[in-house]
PDB file of C-alpha atoms in Angstrom:
ATOM      1  CA  MET A   1    -113.262 226.442 304.345  1.00 49.00           C
ATOM      2  CA  LYS A   2    -114.408 224.764 301.131  1.00 47.00           C
ATOM      3  CA  SER A   3    -115.964 221.335 301.314  1.00 48.00           C
ATOM      4  CA  LEU A   4    -113.970 218.321 300.070  1.00 49.00           C
ATOM      5  CA  ALA A   5    -117.053 216.606 298.665  1.00 51.00           C
ATOM      6  CA  SER A   6    -116.910 214.780 295.346  1.00 49.00           C
ATOM      7  CA  PRO A   7    -116.597 217.043 292.301  1.00 50.00           C
ATOM      8  CA  PRO A   8    -119.789 218.022 290.517  1.00 51.00           C
ATOM      9  CA  CYS A   9    -120.787 216.416 287.245  1.00 48.00           C
ATOM     10  CA  LEU A  10    -118.967 217.936 284.285  1.00 48.00           C
ATOM     11  CA  HIS A  11    -120.880 218.044 281.011  1.00 49.00           C
ATOM     12  CA  LEU A  12    -119.152 218.779 277.715  1.00 49.00           C
ATOM     13  CA  THR A  13    -121.463 219.723 274.883  1.00 50.00           C
ATOM     14  CA  PRO A  14    -120.683 220.996 271.391  1.00 50.00           C
ATOM     15  CA  THR A  15    -121.694 224.509 272.440  1.00 47.00           C
ATOM     16  CA  THR A  16    -119.918 224.734 275.782  1.00 44.00           C
ATOM     17  CA  ARG A  17    -116.682 222.722 275.554  1.00 46.00           C
ATOM     18  CA  ARG A  18    -113.403 224.550 274.923  1.00 45.00           C
ATOM     19  CA  GLN A  19    -111.723 223.665 271.660  1.00 46.00           C
ATOM     20  CA  LEU A  20    -108.025 223.053 272.241  1.00 43.00           C
ATOM     21  CA  HIS A  21    -105.319 223.337 269.626  1.00 46.00           C
ATOM     22  CA  PRO A  22    -104.653 219.773 268.290  1.00 46.00           C
ATOM     23  CA  ARG A  23    -100.906 220.121 268.694  1.00 46.00           C
ATOM     24  CA  HIS A  24    -101.065 221.347 272.272  1.00 46.00           C
ATOM     25  CA  PRO A  25     -99.773 218.638 274.650  1.00 45.00           C
ATOM     26  CA  SER A  26    -102.743 219.022 276.975  1.00 44.00           C
ATOM     27  CA  CYS A  27    -105.393 218.199 274.392  1.00 44.00           C
ATOM     28  CA  TYR A  28    -104.799 214.533 273.679  1.00 43.00           C
ATOM     29  CA  TYR A  29    -108.504 213.886 273.224  1.00 41.00           C
ATOM     30  CA  SER A  30    -109.582 217.203 271.740  1.00 43.00           C
ATOM     31  CA  SER A  31    -109.698 215.928 268.173  1.00 45.00           C
ATOM     32  CA  VAL A  32    -112.158 213.158 268.984  1.00 41.00           C
ATOM     33  CA  ILE A  33    -114.841 215.121 270.801  1.00 41.00           C
ATOM     34  CA  LYS A  34    -116.058 217.116 267.843  1.00 45.00           C
ATOM     35  CA  SER A  35    -119.463 215.564 267.414  1.00 46.00           C
ATOM     36  CA  LYS A  36    -120.229 213.776 270.675  1.00 45.00           C
ATOM     37  CA  SER A  37    -121.625 215.141 273.909  1.00 45.00           C
ATOM     38  CA  LEU A  38    -119.609 213.539 276.713  1.00 44.00           C
ATOM     39  CA  SER A  39    -120.262 213.601 280.427  1.00 43.00           C
ATOM     40  CA  PHE A  40    -118.473 212.578 283.592  1.00 43.00           C
ATOM     41  CA  SER A  41    -120.898 211.424 286.256  1.00 43.00           C
ATOM     42  CA  SER A  42    -120.016 210.680 289.843  1.00 44.00           C
ATOM     43  CA  SER A  43    -119.853 207.024 290.816  1.00 45.00           C
ATOM     44  CA  SER A  44    -122.502 205.950 293.272  1.00 46.00           C
ATOM     45  CA  THR A  45    -119.992 203.814 295.144  1.00 47.00           C
ATOM     46  CA  SER A  46    -116.717 205.728 295.211  1.00 49.00           C
ATOM     47  CA  GLY A  47    -117.894 209.320 294.944  1.00 51.00           C
ATOM     48  CA  PHE A  48    -115.493 210.051 292.090  1.00 51.00           C
ATOM     49  CA  ALA A  49    -115.982 210.169 288.347  1.00 52.00           C
ATOM     50  CA  THR A  50    -115.083 206.932 286.558  1.00 56.00           C
ATOM     51  CA  PRO A  51    -113.491 207.471 283.120  1.00 55.00           C
ATOM     52  CA  LEU A  52    -114.087 203.953 281.754  1.00 56.00           C
ATOM     53  CA  VAL A  53    -117.212 204.752 279.759  1.00 57.00           C
ATOM     54  CA  VAL A  54    -115.751 208.017 278.480  1.00 52.00           C
ATOM     55  CA  GLU A  55    -112.525 206.259 277.497  1.00 55.00           C
ATOM     56  CA  LYS A  56    -114.467 203.706 275.462  1.00 59.00           C
ATOM     57  CA  GLU A  57    -116.381 206.488 273.724  1.00 60.00           C
ATOM     58  CA  LEU A  58    -113.196 208.332 272.867  1.00 51.00           C
ATOM     59  CA  ARG A  59    -111.427 205.202 271.685  1.00 55.00           C
ATOM     60  CA  SER A  60    -114.304 204.281 269.377  1.00 59.00           C
ATOM     61  CA  SER A  61    -114.198 207.786 267.904  1.00 56.00           C
ATOM     62  CA  PHE A  62    -110.650 207.472 266.595  1.00 56.00           C
ATOM     63  CA  VAL A  63    -110.666 207.113 262.808  1.00 57.00           C
ATOM     64  CA  THR A  64    -107.449 207.045 260.842  1.00 66.00           C
ATOM     65  CA  GLU A  65    -106.753 206.018 257.289  1.00 74.00           C
ATOM     66  CA  ALA A  66    -103.348 204.674 258.292  1.00 88.00           C
ATOM     67  CA  VAL A  67    -104.835 201.613 260.004  1.00 90.00           C
ATOM     68  CA  ARG A  68    -105.582 198.675 257.696  1.00 88.00           C
ATOM     69  CA  HIS A  69    -108.549 196.453 258.475  1.00 90.00           C
ATOM     70  CA  LEU A  70    -108.447 193.031 256.805  1.00 91.00           C
ATOM     71  CA  THR A  71    -111.431 190.729 256.709  1.00 87.00           C
ATOM     72  CA  GLY A  72    -112.602 187.798 254.676  1.00 90.00           C
ATOM     73  CA  SER A  73    -115.477 188.072 252.237  1.00 86.00           C
ATOM     74  CA  LEU A  74    -118.662 186.039 252.161  1.00 86.00           C
ATOM     75  CA  ILE A  75    -119.468 187.046 248.577  1.00 81.00           C
ATOM     76  CA  ARG A  76    -116.254 185.897 246.913  1.00 76.00           C
ATOM     77  CA  GLY A  77    -116.616 182.134 247.107  1.00 84.00           C
ATOM     78  CA  GLU A  78    -115.735 181.478 243.479  1.00 87.00           C
ATOM     79  CA  GLY A  79    -112.552 179.465 243.055  1.00 92.00           C
ATOM     80  CA  LEU A  80    -112.253 178.529 246.726  1.00 96.00           C
ATOM     81  CA  ARG A  81    -111.944 174.822 247.494  1.00 97.00           C
ATOM     82  CA  PHE A  82    -113.218 173.170 250.656  1.00 98.00           C
ATOM     83  CA  ALA A  83    -112.882 169.791 252.322  1.00 98.00           C
ATOM     84  CA  ILE A  84    -115.536 168.625 254.782  1.00 98.00           C
ATOM     85  CA  VAL A  85    -114.525 165.940 257.266  1.00 98.00           C
ATOM     86  CA  VAL A  86    -117.660 164.310 258.684  1.00 98.00           C
ATOM     87  CA  ALA A  87    -117.940 161.843 261.568  1.00 98.00           C
ATOM     88  CA  ARG A  88    -120.193 158.873 260.840  1.00 97.00           C
ATOM     89  CA  PHE A  89    -121.009 158.361 264.529  1.00 96.00           C
ATOM     90  CA  ASN A  90    -124.396 159.973 265.289  1.00 97.00           C
ATOM     91  CA  GLU A  91    -124.947 160.056 261.538  1.00 97.00           C
ATOM     92  CA  VAL A  92    -128.580 161.126 261.893  1.00 97.00           C
ATOM     93  CA  VAL A  93    -127.193 164.452 263.161  1.00 98.00           C
ATOM     94  CA  THR A  94    -124.006 164.814 261.138  1.00 98.00           C
ATOM     95  CA  LYS A  95    -125.820 164.256 257.830  1.00 98.00           C
ATOM     96  CA  LEU A  96    -128.061 167.229 258.577  1.00 98.00           C
ATOM     97  CA  LEU A  97    -125.039 169.347 259.473  1.00 98.00           C
ATOM     98  CA  LEU A  98    -123.360 168.313 256.230  1.00 98.00           C
ATOM     99  CA  GLU A  99    -126.440 169.230 254.209  1.00 98.00           C
ATOM    100  CA  GLY A 100    -126.534 172.657 255.854  1.00 97.00           C
ATOM    101  CA  ALA A 101    -122.869 173.255 255.055  1.00 98.00           C
ATOM    102  CA  ILE A 102    -123.128 172.236 251.395  1.00 97.00           C
ATOM    103  CA  GLU A 103    -126.291 174.268 250.869  1.00 97.00           C
ATOM    104  CA  THR A 104    -124.592 177.332 252.340  1.00 96.00           C
ATOM    105  CA  PHE A 105    -121.574 176.898 250.072  1.00 96.00           C
ATOM    106  CA  LYS A 106    -123.816 176.750 247.028  1.00 95.00           C
ATOM    107  CA  LYS A 107    -125.611 179.929 248.080  1.00 94.00           C
ATOM    108  CA  HIS A 108    -122.255 181.687 248.185  1.00 94.00           C
ATOM    109  CA  SER A 109    -121.107 180.685 244.694  1.00 92.00           C
ATOM    110  CA  VAL A 110    -118.909 177.733 245.661  1.00 96.00           C
ATOM    111  CA  ARG A 111    -119.066 175.113 242.916  1.00 95.00           C
ATOM    112  CA  GLU A 112    -119.944 171.505 243.761  1.00 95.00           C
ATOM    113  CA  GLU A 113    -116.714 170.294 242.160  1.00 96.00           C
ATOM    114  CA  ASP A 114    -114.785 172.453 244.654  1.00 97.00           C
ATOM    115  CA  ILE A 115    -116.285 170.595 247.638  1.00 98.00           C
ATOM    116  CA  GLU A 116    -114.923 167.250 248.803  1.00 98.00           C
ATOM    117  CA  VAL A 117    -116.526 165.225 251.617  1.00 98.00           C
ATOM    118  CA  ILE A 118    -114.458 162.780 253.651  1.00 98.00           C
ATOM    119  CA  TRP A 119    -116.156 160.434 256.131  1.00 98.00           C
ATOM    120  CA  VAL A 120    -114.387 159.200 259.284  1.00 98.00           C
ATOM    121  CA  PRO A 121    -115.644 156.807 261.987  1.00 98.00           C
ATOM    122  CA  GLY A 122    -116.112 159.388 264.755  1.00 97.00           C
ATOM    123  CA  SER A 123    -115.243 162.850 266.007  1.00 97.00           C
ATOM    124  CA  PHE A 124    -112.032 161.584 267.605  1.00 96.00           C
ATOM    125  CA  GLU A 125    -110.611 160.796 264.152  1.00 97.00           C
ATOM    126  CA  ILE A 126    -111.430 164.175 262.589  1.00 98.00           C
ATOM    127  CA  GLY A 127    -108.249 165.999 263.634  1.00 97.00           C
ATOM    128  CA  VAL A 128    -105.654 163.773 261.980  1.00 98.00           C
ATOM    129  CA  VAL A 129    -107.585 163.681 258.692  1.00 98.00           C
ATOM    130  CA  ALA A 130    -108.129 167.449 258.744  1.00 98.00           C
ATOM    131  CA  GLN A 131    -104.410 168.013 259.184  1.00 98.00           C
ATOM    132  CA  LYS A 132    -103.590 165.688 256.285  1.00 98.00           C
ATOM    133  CA  LEU A 133    -106.047 167.526 254.024  1.00 98.00           C
ATOM    134  CA  GLY A 134    -104.745 170.914 255.101  1.00 98.00           C
ATOM    135  CA  LYS A 135    -101.163 169.962 254.322  1.00 98.00           C
ATOM    136  CA  SER A 136    -102.128 168.614 250.893  1.00 97.00           C
ATOM    137  CA  GLY A 137    -102.395 172.138 249.496  1.00 95.00           C
ATOM    138  CA  ASN A 138    -105.617 171.251 247.691  1.00 97.00           C
ATOM    139  CA  PHE A 139    -108.026 173.177 249.910  1.00 98.00           C
ATOM    140  CA  HIS A 140    -108.458 176.706 251.195  1.00 97.00           C
ATOM    141  CA  ALA A 141    -110.253 175.531 254.360  1.00 98.00           C
ATOM    142  CA  VAL A 142    -111.331 172.312 256.056  1.00 98.00           C
ATOM    143  CA  LEU A 143    -114.681 171.936 257.819  1.00 98.00           C
ATOM    144  CA  CYS A 144    -114.791 169.480 260.702  1.00 98.00           C
ATOM    145  CA  ILE A 145    -118.281 168.169 261.425  1.00 98.00           C
ATOM    146  CA  GLY A 146    -119.311 165.769 264.155  1.00 98.00           C
ATOM    147  CA  ALA A 147    -121.679 165.239 267.063  1.00 97.00           C
ATOM    148  CA  VAL A 148    -120.716 164.124 270.556  1.00 97.00           C
ATOM    149  CA  ILE A 149    -123.622 163.437 272.910  1.00 96.00           C
ATOM    150  CA  ARG A 150    -123.185 162.927 276.637  1.00 94.00           C
ATOM    151  CA  GLY A 151    -123.776 159.431 277.969  1.00 88.00           C
ATOM    152  CA  ASP A 152    -123.502 157.745 281.352  1.00 84.00           C
ATOM    153  CA  THR A 153    -119.679 157.728 281.484  1.00 86.00           C
ATOM    154  CA  THR A 154    -116.826 160.220 281.115  1.00 88.00           C
ATOM    155  CA  HIS A 155    -116.207 159.047 277.552  1.00 90.00           C
ATOM    156  CA  TYR A 156    -118.047 162.157 276.351  1.00 92.00           C
ATOM    157  CA  ASP A 157    -115.496 164.504 277.947  1.00 93.00           C
ATOM    158  CA  ALA A 158    -112.530 162.623 276.503  1.00 94.00           C
ATOM    159  CA  VAL A 159    -113.923 162.628 272.953  1.00 95.00           C
ATOM    160  CA  ALA A 160    -115.163 166.230 273.040  1.00 95.00           C
ATOM    161  CA  ASN A 161    -111.859 167.586 274.351  1.00 96.00           C
ATOM    162  CA  SER A 162    -109.805 165.482 271.949  1.00 96.00           C
ATOM    163  CA  ALA A 163    -111.911 166.569 268.979  1.00 96.00           C
ATOM    164  CA  ALA A 164    -111.500 170.252 269.842  1.00 97.00           C
ATOM    165  CA  SER A 165    -107.753 170.049 270.397  1.00 97.00           C
ATOM    166  CA  GLY A 166    -107.334 167.894 267.289  1.00 97.00           C
ATOM    167  CA  VAL A 167    -109.039 170.430 265.032  1.00 98.00           C
ATOM    168  CA  LEU A 168    -107.054 173.278 266.567  1.00 97.00           C
ATOM    169  CA  SER A 169    -103.766 171.414 266.073  1.00 97.00           C
ATOM    170  CA  ALA A 170    -104.702 170.567 262.491  1.00 98.00           C
ATOM    171  CA  GLY A 171    -105.130 174.221 261.625  1.00 98.00           C
ATOM    172  CA  ILE A 172    -101.947 175.327 263.366  1.00 97.00           C
ATOM    173  CA  ASN A 173     -99.789 172.540 261.920  1.00 98.00           C
ATOM    174  CA  SER A 174    -101.116 172.781 258.359  1.00 97.00           C
ATOM    175  CA  GLY A 175    -101.438 176.545 258.105  1.00 97.00           C
ATOM    176  CA  VAL A 176    -104.911 176.102 256.629  1.00 98.00           C
ATOM    177  CA  PRO A 177    -108.080 177.136 258.473  1.00 98.00           C
ATOM    178  CA  CYS A 178    -109.686 174.077 260.061  1.00 98.00           C
ATOM    179  CA  ILE A 179    -113.132 175.026 261.310  1.00 98.00           C
ATOM    180  CA  PHE A 180    -114.602 173.368 264.385  1.00 98.00           C
ATOM    181  CA  GLY A 181    -118.146 172.210 263.685  1.00 97.00           C
ATOM    182  CA  VAL A 182    -118.484 169.402 266.231  1.00 98.00           C
ATOM    183  CA  LEU A 183    -121.635 169.575 268.322  1.00 97.00           C
ATOM    184  CA  THR A 184    -121.181 168.728 272.005  1.00 96.00           C
ATOM    185  CA  CYS A 185    -124.657 168.216 273.430  1.00 96.00           C
ATOM    186  CA  GLU A 186    -126.307 166.840 276.532  1.00 95.00           C
ATOM    187  CA  ASP A 187    -128.866 164.755 274.625  1.00 95.00           C
ATOM    188  CA  MET A 188    -130.165 163.955 271.157  1.00 95.00           C
ATOM    189  CA  ASP A 189    -132.849 166.652 271.293  1.00 95.00           C
ATOM    190  CA  GLN A 190    -130.204 169.340 271.711  1.00 95.00           C
ATOM    191  CA  ALA A 191    -128.249 167.927 268.793  1.00 96.00           C
ATOM    192  CA  LEU A 192    -131.269 167.816 266.469  1.00 96.00           C
ATOM    193  CA  ASN A 193    -132.261 171.350 267.445  1.00 96.00           C
ATOM    194  CA  ARG A 194    -128.803 172.515 266.333  1.00 96.00           C
ATOM    195  CA  SER A 195    -128.765 170.585 263.077  1.00 96.00           C
ATOM    196  CA  GLY A 196    -131.716 172.225 261.386  1.00 94.00           C
ATOM    197  CA  GLY A 197    -134.199 172.584 264.250  1.00 94.00           C
ATOM    198  CA  LYS A 198    -135.255 175.623 266.232  1.00 93.00           C
ATOM    199  CA  ALA A 199    -131.642 176.543 267.064  1.00 94.00           C
ATOM    200  CA  GLY A 200    -130.618 176.670 263.405  1.00 95.00           C
ATOM    201  CA  ASN A 201    -128.059 174.574 261.583  1.00 97.00           C
ATOM    202  CA  LYS A 202    -124.542 174.727 262.963  1.00 97.00           C
ATOM    203  CA  GLY A 203    -123.242 173.108 259.791  1.00 97.00           C
ATOM    204  CA  ALA A 204    -124.365 176.163 257.846  1.00 97.00           C
ATOM    205  CA  GLU A 205    -122.700 178.434 260.403  1.00 97.00           C
ATOM    206  CA  THR A 206    -119.487 176.444 260.102  1.00 97.00           C
ATOM    207  CA  ALA A 207    -119.560 176.861 256.331  1.00 97.00           C
ATOM    208  CA  LEU A 208    -119.881 180.648 256.680  1.00 97.00           C
ATOM    209  CA  THR A 209    -116.882 180.693 259.009  1.00 97.00           C
ATOM    210  CA  ALA A 210    -114.913 178.587 256.520  1.00 97.00           C
ATOM    211  CA  LEU A 211    -115.816 180.958 253.686  1.00 97.00           C
ATOM    212  CA  GLU A 212    -114.652 184.007 255.587  1.00 96.00           C
ATOM    213  CA  MET A 213    -111.419 182.418 256.760  1.00 96.00           C
ATOM    214  CA  ALA A 214    -110.602 180.971 253.341  1.00 96.00           C
ATOM    215  CA  SER A 215    -111.168 184.360 251.740  1.00 94.00           C
ATOM    216  CA  LEU A 216    -109.043 186.092 254.380  1.00 94.00           C
ATOM    217  CA  PHE A 217    -106.116 183.726 253.834  1.00 94.00           C
ATOM    218  CA  GLU A 218    -106.416 183.714 250.044  1.00 93.00           C
ATOM    219  CA  HIS A 219    -106.801 187.439 249.460  1.00 89.00           C
ATOM    220  CA  HIS A 220    -104.945 189.030 252.376  1.00 90.00           C
ATOM    221  CA  LEU A 221    -102.650 186.646 254.248  1.00 90.00           C
ATOM    222  CA  LYS A 222    -100.747 184.876 251.500  1.00 80.00           C
TER     223      LYS A 222
END
């Protein structure tokens, strides 16, 4: 009587696998294993082959010209207009973030006259102003820059959560990308490290996100 042990490893290589006719109902994956060597290996825990890795390989191999891929461009900044809402609270940090954002815009061909900076008291007030600017129709994207640093009370949590939900609501309600660039840090050192220090400048990263989203909306999603 034959043993019921787990099946042996099956290896499919370009020289040994059987090529099935692409229209045959049993060869759903035959068209995607033309150039890859695939293998089913027994699981060390269940004793049976797990198809997850093979499925991912097959899925990534599908290429069809019928599928459209839309993405924003980082090299087509000309003519795009941006508003930057900046919180004055923790200004030593937010000024550095603002400088990083403006410098990045300039590097990507955005003209200075197409950038408008609006100052608000703190990060809590960013959302309502961002929504107003988005609805004005004057800007392709709105950057929202602030810095919330944890203190001794729960005030930090209230402001950080409100700032995030406010920026999200502004984008949804205005139909214009509103980019979240509010730092939420444990202390001032963390904030400075993320505004031009060893962790980079999150203002510059926010500007890149705004560029891509503005380009996507302007050139593909109108």
